[in-house]
C-alpha atoms as one frame of an Amber mdcrd trajectory, in Angstrom:
protein
   0.000   0.000   0.000   1.070   3.555  -0.688  -0.124   6.901   0.635  -1.622
   8.764  -2.323  -2.287  12.493  -2.360  -5.682  13.329  -3.830  -4.581  16.791
  -4.949  -0.895  16.443  -5.878   2.004  17.873  -3.897   3.389  19.250  -7.195
   0.262  21.403  -7.422   0.655  22.610  -3.824  -1.603  19.911  -2.387  -1.171
  19.842   1.394   0.065  17.020   3.596  -3.364  16.834   5.216  -4.931  13.498
   6.127  -8.059  14.568   4.227  -5.944  14.980   1.067  -4.928  11.359   0.920
  -5.874   7.730   0.965  -4.158   4.364   0.641  -3.795   2.686  -2.738  -1.709
  -0.113  -4.203   1.133   0.984  -6.494  -0.880   0.336  -9.704  -3.982   2.248
  -8.620  -1.843   5.041  -7.156  -0.221   5.455 -10.587  -3.634   5.358 -12.330
  -5.025   7.982  -9.940  -1.993  10.271 -10.249  -1.994  10.095 -14.052  -5.707
  10.880 -14.283  -7.131   7.511 -15.324  -9.101   7.423 -12.058 -10.907  10.042
 -10.002 -13.560  10.136  -7.287 -17.085  11.495  -7.162 -18.131  13.694  -4.251
 -19.705  10.627  -2.627 -16.424   8.662  -3.012 -17.308   6.483  -5.976 -14.652
   5.686  -8.567 -14.681   7.401 -11.952 -12.688   6.025 -14.893 -11.584   8.348
 -17.696 -12.739   6.852 -20.968 -12.443   9.857 -23.284  -8.685   9.724 -23.783
  -6.811   8.571 -26.883  -5.961   5.268 -25.189  -8.647   2.878 -23.944  -8.236
   2.229 -20.213  -7.475  -1.349 -19.182 -10.400  -3.552 -18.134  -8.847  -3.760
 -14.656  -9.637  -0.042 -14.276 -12.960   0.003 -16.166 -14.313  -2.680 -13.832
 -13.881  -0.277 -10.886 -16.318   2.296 -12.302 -18.884   3.395  -9.694 -17.400
   1.267  -6.888 -17.350   3.105  -3.561 -14.012   3.369  -1.786 -13.711   2.211
   1.808 -13.108   4.967   4.315 -12.233   4.977   8.001 -15.026   5.360  10.555
 -13.275   8.449  11.944 -14.672  11.350   9.881 -11.473  13.394  10.309  -9.744
  10.829   8.053 -12.374  10.954   5.292 -11.115  12.481   2.011 -12.298  16.086
   1.766 -14.516  17.040  -1.165 -12.423  20.159  -1.965  -9.404  17.954  -2.767
 -11.556  15.466  -4.696 -13.055  18.254  -6.828  -9.644  19.839  -7.423  -8.271
  16.452  -8.577 -11.173  15.999 -11.023 -10.683  19.491 -12.416  -6.931  18.982
 -12.770  -7.501  15.795 -14.812 -10.447  16.976 -16.892 -13.308  15.020 -15.341
Protein backbone atom coordinates (compact mmCIF):
# COMPACT_ATOMS: atom_id res chain seq x y z
CA UNK A 1 0.00 0.00 0.00
CA UNK A 2 1.07 3.56 -0.69
CA UNK A 3 -0.12 6.90 0.63
CA UNK A 4 -1.62 8.76 -2.32
CA UNK A 5 -2.29 12.49 -2.36
CA UNK A 6 -5.68 13.33 -3.83
CA UNK A 7 -4.58 16.79 -4.95
CA UNK A 8 -0.89 16.44 -5.88
CA UNK A 9 2.00 17.87 -3.90
CA UNK A 10 3.39 19.25 -7.19
CA UNK A 11 0.26 21.40 -7.42
CA UNK A 12 0.66 22.61 -3.82
CA UNK A 13 -1.60 19.91 -2.39
CA UNK A 14 -1.17 19.84 1.39
CA UNK A 15 0.07 17.02 3.60
CA UNK A 16 -3.36 16.83 5.22
CA UNK A 17 -4.93 13.50 6.13
CA UNK A 18 -8.06 14.57 4.23
CA UNK A 19 -5.94 14.98 1.07
CA UNK A 20 -4.93 11.36 0.92
CA UNK A 21 -5.87 7.73 0.96
CA UNK A 22 -4.16 4.36 0.64
CA UNK A 23 -3.79 2.69 -2.74
CA UNK A 24 -1.71 -0.11 -4.20
CA UNK A 25 1.13 0.98 -6.49
CA UNK A 26 -0.88 0.34 -9.70
CA UNK A 27 -3.98 2.25 -8.62
CA UNK A 28 -1.84 5.04 -7.16
CA UNK A 29 -0.22 5.45 -10.59
CA UNK A 30 -3.63 5.36 -12.33
CA UNK A 31 -5.02 7.98 -9.94
CA UNK A 32 -1.99 10.27 -10.25
CA UNK A 33 -1.99 10.10 -14.05
CA UNK A 34 -5.71 10.88 -14.28
CA UNK A 35 -7.13 7.51 -15.32
CA UNK A 36 -9.10 7.42 -12.06
CA UNK A 37 -10.91 10.04 -10.00
CA UNK A 38 -13.56 10.14 -7.29
CA UNK A 39 -17.08 11.49 -7.16
CA UNK A 40 -18.13 13.69 -4.25
CA UNK A 41 -19.70 10.63 -2.63
CA UNK A 42 -16.42 8.66 -3.01
CA UNK A 43 -17.31 6.48 -5.98
CA UNK A 44 -14.65 5.69 -8.57
CA UNK A 45 -14.68 7.40 -11.95
CA UNK A 46 -12.69 6.03 -14.89
CA UNK A 47 -11.58 8.35 -17.70
CA UNK A 48 -12.74 6.85 -20.97
CA UNK A 49 -12.44 9.86 -23.28
CA UNK A 50 -8.68 9.72 -23.78
CA UNK A 51 -6.81 8.57 -26.88
CA UNK A 52 -5.96 5.27 -25.19
CA UNK A 53 -8.65 2.88 -23.94
CA UNK A 54 -8.24 2.23 -20.21
CA UNK A 55 -7.47 -1.35 -19.18
CA UNK A 56 -10.40 -3.55 -18.13
CA UNK A 57 -8.85 -3.76 -14.66
CA UNK A 58 -9.64 -0.04 -14.28
CA UNK A 59 -12.96 0.00 -16.17
CA UNK A 60 -14.31 -2.68 -13.83
CA UNK A 61 -13.88 -0.28 -10.89
CA UNK A 62 -16.32 2.30 -12.30
CA UNK A 63 -18.88 3.39 -9.69
CA UNK A 64 -17.40 1.27 -6.89
CA UNK A 65 -17.35 3.10 -3.56
CA UNK A 66 -14.01 3.37 -1.79
CA UNK A 67 -13.71 2.21 1.81
CA UNK A 68 -13.11 4.97 4.32
CA UNK A 69 -12.23 4.98 8.00
CA UNK A 70 -15.03 5.36 10.56
CA UNK A 71 -13.28 8.45 11.94
CA UNK A 72 -14.67 11.35 9.88
CA UNK A 73 -11.47 13.39 10.31
CA UNK A 74 -9.74 10.83 8.05
CA UNK A 75 -12.37 10.95 5.29
CA UNK A 76 -11.11 12.48 2.01
CA UNK A 77 -12.30 16.09 1.77
CA UNK A 78 -14.52 17.04 -1.16
CA UNK A 79 -12.42 20.16 -1.96
CA UNK A 80 -9.40 17.95 -2.77
CA UNK A 81 -11.56 15.47 -4.70
CA UNK A 82 -13.05 18.25 -6.83
CA UNK A 83 -9.64 19.84 -7.42
CA UNK A 84 -8.27 16.45 -8.58
CA UNK A 85 -11.17 16.00 -11.02
CA UNK A 86 -10.68 19.49 -12.42
CA UNK A 87 -6.93 18.98 -12.77
CA UNK A 88 -7.50 15.79 -14.81
CA UNK A 89 -10.45 16.98 -16.89
CA UNK A 90 -13.31 15.02 -15.34
